PDB file of C-alpha atoms in Angstrom:
ATOM      1  CA  UNK A   1     -33.111 -36.000  27.495  1.00 44.00           C
ATOM      2  CA  UNK A   2     -30.133 -34.218  26.024  1.00 41.00           C
ATOM      3  CA  UNK A   3     -26.998 -34.598  28.082  1.00 62.00           C
ATOM      4  CA  UNK A   4     -25.614 -31.237  27.069  1.00 90.00           C
ATOM      5  CA  UNK A   5     -27.265 -27.846  27.292  1.00 97.00           C
ATOM      6  CA  UNK A   6     -29.420 -26.789  24.357  1.00 98.00           C
ATOM      7  CA  UNK A   7     -28.166 -23.455  23.029  1.00 98.00           C
ATOM      8  CA  UNK A   8     -30.872 -20.859  22.534  1.00 98.00           C
ATOM      9  CA  UNK A   9     -29.830 -17.954  20.329  1.00 98.00           C
ATOM     10  CA  UNK A  10     -32.231 -15.154  21.147  1.00 97.00           C
ATOM     11  CA  UNK A  11     -32.943 -11.668  22.428  1.00 96.00           C
ATOM     12  CA  UNK A  12     -34.415 -11.086  25.907  1.00 96.00           C
ATOM     13  CA  UNK A  13     -37.212  -8.743  24.768  1.00 95.00           C
ATOM     14  CA  UNK A  14     -38.297 -10.958  21.857  1.00 96.00           C
ATOM     15  CA  UNK A  15     -41.551 -12.767  22.520  1.00 96.00           C
ATOM     16  CA  UNK A  16     -40.561 -15.347  19.923  1.00 97.00           C
ATOM     17  CA  UNK A  17     -37.368 -16.041  21.857  1.00 97.00           C
ATOM     18  CA  UNK A  18     -39.305 -16.179  25.105  1.00 98.00           C
ATOM     19  CA  UNK A  19     -41.635 -18.869  23.745  1.00 98.00           C
ATOM     20  CA  UNK A  20     -38.672 -21.182  23.372  1.00 98.00           C
ATOM     21  CA  UNK A  21     -37.020 -20.121  26.633  1.00 98.00           C
ATOM     22  CA  UNK A  22     -40.286 -20.858  28.441  1.00 98.00           C
ATOM     23  CA  UNK A  23     -40.705 -24.236  26.751  1.00 98.00           C
ATOM     24  CA  UNK A  24     -37.160 -25.282  27.612  1.00 98.00           C
ATOM     25  CA  UNK A  25     -37.761 -24.349  31.243  1.00 98.00           C
ATOM     26  CA  UNK A  26     -41.174 -26.039  31.474  1.00 98.00           C
ATOM     27  CA  UNK A  27     -39.589 -29.218  30.129  1.00 98.00           C
ATOM     28  CA  UNK A  28     -36.733 -28.962  32.627  1.00 97.00           C
ATOM     29  CA  UNK A  29     -34.146 -29.054  29.860  1.00 97.00           C
ATOM     30  CA  UNK A  30     -30.648 -27.675  30.461  1.00 97.00           C
ATOM     31  CA  UNK A  31     -30.131 -24.682  28.222  1.00 97.00           C
ATOM     32  CA  UNK A  32     -27.675 -21.895  27.477  1.00 97.00           C
ATOM     33  CA  UNK A  33     -28.970 -18.504  26.340  1.00 97.00           C
ATOM     34  CA  UNK A  34     -26.752 -16.972  23.653  1.00 96.00           C
ATOM     35  CA  UNK A  35     -27.473 -13.267  23.154  1.00 96.00           C
ATOM     36  CA  UNK A  36     -28.189 -12.122  19.617  1.00 95.00           C
ATOM     37  CA  UNK A  37     -28.288  -8.350  20.049  1.00 92.00           C
ATOM     38  CA  UNK A  38     -30.977  -7.188  17.654  1.00 89.00           C
ATOM     39  CA  UNK A  39     -30.238  -3.561  18.510  1.00 85.00           C
ATOM     40  CA  UNK A  40     -26.758  -3.971  17.028  1.00 88.00           C
ATOM     41  CA  UNK A  41     -27.871  -5.968  14.006  1.00 86.00           C
ATOM     42  CA  UNK A  42     -26.326  -9.224  15.198  1.00 87.00           C
ATOM     43  CA  UNK A  43     -29.167 -11.168  13.560  1.00 94.00           C
ATOM     44  CA  UNK A  44     -27.877 -10.010  10.162  1.00 90.00           C
ATOM     45  CA  UNK A  45     -24.268 -11.095  10.699  1.00 92.00           C
ATOM     46  CA  UNK A  46     -23.029 -13.905   8.433  1.00 93.00           C
ATOM     47  CA  UNK A  47     -22.487 -16.335  11.302  1.00 92.00           C
ATOM     48  CA  UNK A  48     -26.105 -15.978  12.414  1.00 93.00           C
ATOM     49  CA  UNK A  49     -27.480 -16.040   8.864  1.00 95.00           C
ATOM     50  CA  UNK A  50     -25.696 -19.351   8.417  1.00 94.00           C
ATOM     51  CA  UNK A  51     -28.063 -20.748  11.076  1.00 94.00           C
ATOM     52  CA  UNK A  52     -31.166 -18.893   9.916  1.00 95.00           C
ATOM     53  CA  UNK A  53     -31.037 -17.212   6.484  1.00 95.00           C
ATOM     54  CA  UNK A  54     -34.169 -15.233   7.397  1.00 95.00           C
ATOM     55  CA  UNK A  55     -32.159 -13.401  10.045  1.00 93.00           C
ATOM     56  CA  UNK A  56     -34.686 -13.900  12.837  1.00 95.00           C
ATOM     57  CA  UNK A  57     -34.452 -15.121  16.412  1.00 97.00           C
ATOM     58  CA  UNK A  58     -34.775 -17.618  17.929  1.00 98.00           C
ATOM     59  CA  UNK A  59     -32.535 -20.446  16.803  1.00 98.00           C
ATOM     60  CA  UNK A  60     -31.644 -23.503  18.849  1.00 98.00           C
ATOM     61  CA  UNK A  61     -28.706 -25.858  18.614  1.00 98.00           C
ATOM     62  CA  UNK A  62     -29.637 -29.137  20.272  1.00 97.00           C
ATOM     63  CA  UNK A  63     -26.263 -30.810  20.227  1.00 94.00           C
ATOM     64  CA  UNK A  64     -25.904 -30.430  16.474  1.00 95.00           C
ATOM     65  CA  UNK A  65     -29.570 -30.207  15.475  1.00 97.00           C
ATOM     66  CA  UNK A  66     -30.008 -26.560  14.459  1.00 97.00           C
ATOM     67  CA  UNK A  67     -33.550 -25.261  14.098  1.00 98.00           C
ATOM     68  CA  UNK A  68     -35.115 -21.844  13.497  1.00 97.00           C
ATOM     69  CA  UNK A  69     -38.678 -20.486  13.849  1.00 97.00           C
ATOM     70  CA  UNK A  70     -40.191 -20.411  17.329  1.00 97.00           C
ATOM     71  CA  UNK A  71     -43.264 -22.495  16.557  1.00 97.00           C
ATOM     72  CA  UNK A  72     -41.238 -25.131  14.707  1.00 97.00           C
ATOM     73  CA  UNK A  73     -38.897 -25.282  17.697  1.00 98.00           C
ATOM     74  CA  UNK A  74     -41.849 -25.744  20.071  1.00 98.00           C
ATOM     75  CA  UNK A  75     -43.051 -28.683  17.974  1.00 97.00           C
ATOM     76  CA  UNK A  76     -39.584 -30.201  17.999  1.00 98.00           C
ATOM     77  CA  UNK A  77     -39.123 -29.846  21.746  1.00 98.00           C
ATOM     78  CA  UNK A  78     -42.586 -31.199  22.517  1.00 97.00           C
ATOM     79  CA  UNK A  79     -42.165 -34.211  20.251  1.00 96.00           C
ATOM     80  CA  UNK A  80     -38.641 -35.027  21.370  1.00 96.00           C
ATOM     81  CA  UNK A  81     -38.807 -34.248  25.080  1.00 97.00           C
ATOM     82  CA  UNK A  82     -42.453 -33.674  26.031  1.00 95.00           C
ATOM     83  CA  UNK A  83     -43.373 -37.306  26.751  1.00 93.00           C
ATOM     84  CA  UNK A  84     -46.792 -36.716  25.199  1.00 89.00           C
ATOM     85  CA  UNK A  85     -47.746 -33.943  27.618  1.00 93.00           C
ATOM     86  CA  UNK A  86     -47.455 -30.852  25.424  1.00 97.00           C
ATOM     87  CA  UNK A  87     -48.658 -32.038  22.017  1.00 96.00           C
ATOM     88  CA  UNK A  88     -51.732 -34.260  21.632  1.00 94.00           C
ATOM     89  CA  UNK A  89     -51.152 -37.438  19.649  1.00 91.00           C
ATOM     90  CA  UNK A  90     -54.738 -37.787  18.390  1.00 94.00           C
ATOM     91  CA  UNK A  91     -55.633 -36.175  15.073  1.00 96.00           C
ATOM     92  CA  UNK A  92     -58.215 -33.747  16.437  1.00 96.00           C
ATOM     93  CA  UNK A  93     -55.992 -32.629  19.311  1.00 95.00           C
ATOM     94  CA  UNK A  94     -52.958 -32.144  17.082  1.00 95.00           C
ATOM     95  CA  UNK A  95     -55.070 -30.144  14.623  1.00 97.00           C
ATOM     96  CA  UNK A  96     -56.400 -27.970  17.453  1.00 97.00           C
ATOM     97  CA  UNK A  97     -52.848 -27.164  18.513  1.00 97.00           C
ATOM     98  CA  UNK A  98     -51.839 -26.410  14.920  1.00 97.00           C
ATOM     99  CA  UNK A  99     -54.771 -23.986  14.672  1.00 97.00           C
ATOM    100  CA  UNK A 100     -53.346 -21.974  17.553  1.00 98.00           C
ATOM    101  CA  UNK A 101     -49.835 -22.069  16.129  1.00 98.00           C
ATOM    102  CA  UNK A 102     -51.269 -20.573  12.947  1.00 98.00           C
ATOM    103  CA  UNK A 103     -53.058 -17.919  15.011  1.00 98.00           C
ATOM    104  CA  UNK A 104     -49.791 -17.149  16.804  1.00 97.00           C
ATOM    105  CA  UNK A 105     -48.051 -16.663  13.456  1.00 97.00           C
ATOM    106  CA  UNK A 106     -50.969 -14.673  12.001  1.00 97.00           C
ATOM    107  CA  UNK A 107     -53.447 -12.594  14.058  1.00 97.00           C
ATOM    108  CA  UNK A 108     -51.277 -12.598  17.190  1.00 97.00           C
ATOM    109  CA  UNK A 109     -48.270 -11.337  15.227  1.00 96.00           C
ATOM    110  CA  UNK A 110     -50.412  -8.748  13.405  1.00 96.00           C
ATOM    111  CA  UNK A 111     -52.065  -7.525  16.608  1.00 97.00           C
ATOM    112  CA  UNK A 112     -50.494  -7.612  20.081  1.00 97.00           C
ATOM    113  CA  UNK A 113     -46.970  -8.319  18.814  1.00 97.00           C
ATOM    114  CA  UNK A 114     -46.934  -5.431  16.336  1.00 97.00           C
ATOM    115  CA  UNK A 115     -48.514  -3.055  18.851  1.00 97.00           C
ATOM    116  CA  UNK A 116     -45.623  -3.805  21.200  1.00 96.00           C
ATOM    117  CA  UNK A 117     -43.079  -3.448  18.376  1.00 95.00           C
ATOM    118  CA  UNK A 118     -44.247   0.151  17.962  1.00 96.00           C
ATOM    119  CA  UNK A 119     -43.721   1.189  21.571  1.00 96.00           C
ATOM    120  CA  UNK A 120     -40.701  -0.960  22.480  1.00 94.00           C
ATOM    121  CA  UNK A 121     -38.738  -0.928  19.217  1.00 92.00           C
ATOM    122  CA  UNK A 122     -40.167   2.033  17.294  1.00 93.00           C
ATOM    123  CA  UNK A 123     -41.554  -0.076  14.456  1.00 93.00           C
ATOM    124  CA  UNK A 124     -43.436   1.950  11.800  1.00 95.00           C
ATOM    125  CA  UNK A 125     -46.825   0.252  12.054  1.00 96.00           C
ATOM    126  CA  UNK A 126     -50.185   2.021  12.333  1.00 96.00           C
ATOM    127  CA  UNK A 127     -50.917   1.946  16.068  1.00 96.00           C
ATOM    128  CA  UNK A 128     -54.682   2.371  15.753  1.00 97.00           C
ATOM    129  CA  UNK A 129     -54.911  -0.456  13.242  1.00 97.00           C
ATOM    130  CA  UNK A 130     -52.786  -2.981  15.104  1.00 97.00           C
ATOM    131  CA  UNK A 131     -54.431  -2.215  18.466  1.00 98.00           C
ATOM    132  CA  UNK A 132     -57.815  -2.805  16.827  1.00 98.00           C
ATOM    133  CA  UNK A 133     -56.482  -6.080  15.419  1.00 97.00           C
ATOM    134  CA  UNK A 134     -55.287  -7.038  18.884  1.00 98.00           C
ATOM    135  CA  UNK A 135     -58.638  -6.479  20.551  1.00 98.00           C
ATOM    136  CA  UNK A 136     -60.463  -8.352  17.781  1.00 98.00           C
ATOM    137  CA  UNK A 137     -58.238 -11.356  18.508  1.00 98.00           C
ATOM    138  CA  UNK A 138     -58.448 -11.064  22.297  1.00 98.00           C
ATOM    139  CA  UNK A 139     -62.256 -11.030  22.146  1.00 98.00           C
ATOM    140  CA  UNK A 140     -62.179 -14.345  20.293  1.00 97.00           C
ATOM    141  CA  UNK A 141     -59.704 -15.858  22.746  1.00 98.00           C
ATOM    142  CA  UNK A 142     -61.766 -14.611  25.688  1.00 98.00           C
ATOM    143  CA  UNK A 143     -64.791 -16.465  24.310  1.00 97.00           C
ATOM    144  CA  UNK A 144     -62.769 -19.594  23.500  1.00 96.00           C
ATOM    145  CA  UNK A 145     -61.486 -19.757  27.084  1.00 97.00           C
ATOM    146  CA  UNK A 146     -64.979 -19.746  28.490  1.00 95.00           C
ATOM    147  CA  UNK A 147     -65.422 -23.064  30.261  1.00 88.00           C
ATOM    148  CA  UNK A 148     -61.938 -24.440  29.713  1.00 94.00           C
ATOM    149  CA  UNK A 149     -58.598 -24.049  31.387  1.00 96.00           C
ATOM    150  CA  UNK A 150     -56.258 -23.857  28.402  1.00 98.00           C
ATOM    151  CA  UNK A 151     -56.461 -23.105  24.691  1.00 97.00           C
ATOM    152  CA  UNK A 152     -56.761 -26.800  23.840  1.00 96.00           C
ATOM    153  CA  UNK A 153     -58.760 -28.471  26.593  1.00 86.00           C
ATOM    154  CA  UNK A 154     -57.820 -28.933  30.225  1.00 93.00           C
ATOM    155  CA  UNK A 155     -54.068 -29.469  29.920  1.00 95.00           C
ATOM    156  CA  UNK A 156     -51.417 -26.965  28.824  1.00 97.00           C
ATOM    157  CA  UNK A 157     -49.904 -27.485  25.387  1.00 98.00           C
ATOM    158  CA  UNK A 158     -47.509 -25.734  23.067  1.00 98.00           C
ATOM    159  CA  UNK A 159     -50.548 -23.767  21.879  1.00 98.00           C
ATOM    160  CA  UNK A 160     -50.480 -21.945  25.216  1.00 98.00           C
ATOM    161  CA  UNK A 161     -46.714 -21.482  25.135  1.00 98.00           C
ATOM    162  CA  UNK A 162     -46.850 -20.023  21.620  1.00 98.00           C
ATOM    163  CA  UNK A 163     -49.591 -17.583  22.614  1.00 98.00           C
ATOM    164  CA  UNK A 164     -48.542 -16.518  26.097  1.00 98.00           C
ATOM    165  CA  UNK A 165     -45.645 -14.079  25.653  1.00 98.00           C
ATOM    166  CA  UNK A 166     -47.179 -11.481  23.365  1.00 97.00           C
ATOM    167  CA  UNK A 167     -50.566 -11.602  25.091  1.00 98.00           C
ATOM    168  CA  UNK A 168     -49.043 -11.220  28.552  1.00 98.00           C
ATOM    169  CA  UNK A 169     -47.024  -8.249  27.305  1.00 97.00           C
ATOM    170  CA  UNK A 170     -49.806  -6.684  25.225  1.00 97.00           C
ATOM    171  CA  UNK A 171     -50.153  -3.746  27.667  1.00 97.00           C
ATOM    172  CA  UNK A 172     -46.648  -2.649  26.637  1.00 97.00           C
ATOM    173  CA  UNK A 173     -48.209  -1.993  23.227  1.00 97.00           C
ATOM    174  CA  UNK A 174     -51.146  -0.031  24.709  1.00 97.00           C
ATOM    175  CA  UNK A 175     -53.453  -3.057  24.505  1.00 97.00           C
ATOM    176  CA  UNK A 176     -55.361  -3.263  27.784  1.00 98.00           C
ATOM    177  CA  UNK A 177     -56.390  -6.660  29.149  1.00 98.00           C
ATOM    178  CA  UNK A 178     -58.855  -5.411  31.772  1.00 97.00           C
ATOM    179  CA  UNK A 179     -61.935  -6.442  29.764  1.00 97.00           C
ATOM    180  CA  UNK A 180     -60.812 -10.072  29.383  1.00 98.00           C
ATOM    181  CA  UNK A 181     -61.215 -11.953  32.686  1.00 98.00           C
ATOM    182  CA  UNK A 182     -61.006 -15.434  31.146  1.00 98.00           C
ATOM    183  CA  UNK A 183     -57.820 -14.479  29.355  1.00 98.00           C
ATOM    184  CA  UNK A 184     -56.269 -12.987  32.487  1.00 98.00           C
ATOM    185  CA  UNK A 185     -57.108 -16.147  34.443  1.00 98.00           C
ATOM    186  CA  UNK A 186     -55.465 -18.190  31.689  1.00 98.00           C
ATOM    187  CA  UNK A 187     -52.321 -16.060  31.907  1.00 98.00           C
ATOM    188  CA  UNK A 188     -52.244 -16.669  35.656  1.00 98.00           C
ATOM    189  CA  UNK A 189     -52.517 -20.432  35.111  1.00 98.00           C
ATOM    190  CA  UNK A 190     -49.553 -20.357  32.729  1.00 98.00           C
ATOM    191  CA  UNK A 191     -47.544 -18.312  35.224  1.00 98.00           C
ATOM    192  CA  UNK A 192     -48.351 -20.838  37.963  1.00 98.00           C
ATOM    193  CA  UNK A 193     -46.899 -23.780  36.009  1.00 98.00           C
ATOM    194  CA  UNK A 194     -43.785 -25.380  37.514  1.00 97.00           C
ATOM    195  CA  UNK A 195     -40.576 -23.849  36.144  1.00 97.00           C
ATOM    196  CA  UNK A 196     -42.361 -20.888  34.545  1.00 98.00           C
ATOM    197  CA  UNK A 197     -39.962 -18.116  33.533  1.00 98.00           C
ATOM    198  CA  UNK A 198     -41.089 -14.587  32.713  1.00 97.00           C
ATOM    199  CA  UNK A 199     -39.996 -12.320  29.905  1.00 96.00           C
ATOM    200  CA  UNK A 200     -38.565  -8.982  31.093  1.00 95.00           C
ATOM    201  CA  UNK A 201     -41.139  -6.190  31.080  1.00 94.00           C
ATOM    202  CA  UNK A 202     -40.432  -2.776  29.628  1.00 93.00           C
ATOM    203  CA  UNK A 203     -41.777   0.573  30.818  1.00 92.00           C
ATOM    204  CA  UNK A 204     -43.627   1.078  27.534  1.00 91.00           C
ATOM    205  CA  UNK A 205     -47.243   1.696  26.622  1.00 90.00           C
ATOM    206  CA  UNK A 206     -49.623   1.068  29.505  1.00 89.00           C
ATOM    207  CA  UNK A 207     -46.674  -0.214  31.570  1.00 83.00           C
ATOM    208  CA  UNK A 208     -45.094   3.250  31.560  1.00 74.00           C
TER     209      UNK A 208
END
């Protein structure tokens, strides 16, 4: 365990930031949230770009180890502090987790995340297209969760942490979850984990 708090540079309404905030809490790691105000362009300031040249949150500073990219940070935290509980060590299990990390960076970002970016941040995406992308993904996840508790087997992993935030907040982007009972049960299981922390909800989309 780190003796000093891990600094998390993020933004409260960023699902990518929340992934890392949630992982830190689930692992029981001391952390300090450092606000990077995206609304004021703080992610483009030279001091932040020195940590992440892509100008994106989140970034962590684990007592001198500085890392960017939410999924990369999840891998780091799981490997360093997870004691084998959040990232399978066998080849098939590790590959299954990596599959979901790729989905989180691909279809999840292009569907539920972008739909929410439209309503919460005014992003110029095509709402009809990204909502359709979201439901195409959620139908697959609904089927994958049939007969199992988590995305990779019967124990939670970083696959679940990487996927949770934008799916849980999909209604803010006008993506309804009512037709996905397996998915909603999965969300409830994540929320019941010890030390779960929620991301703030906005009064956008179906949440209005």
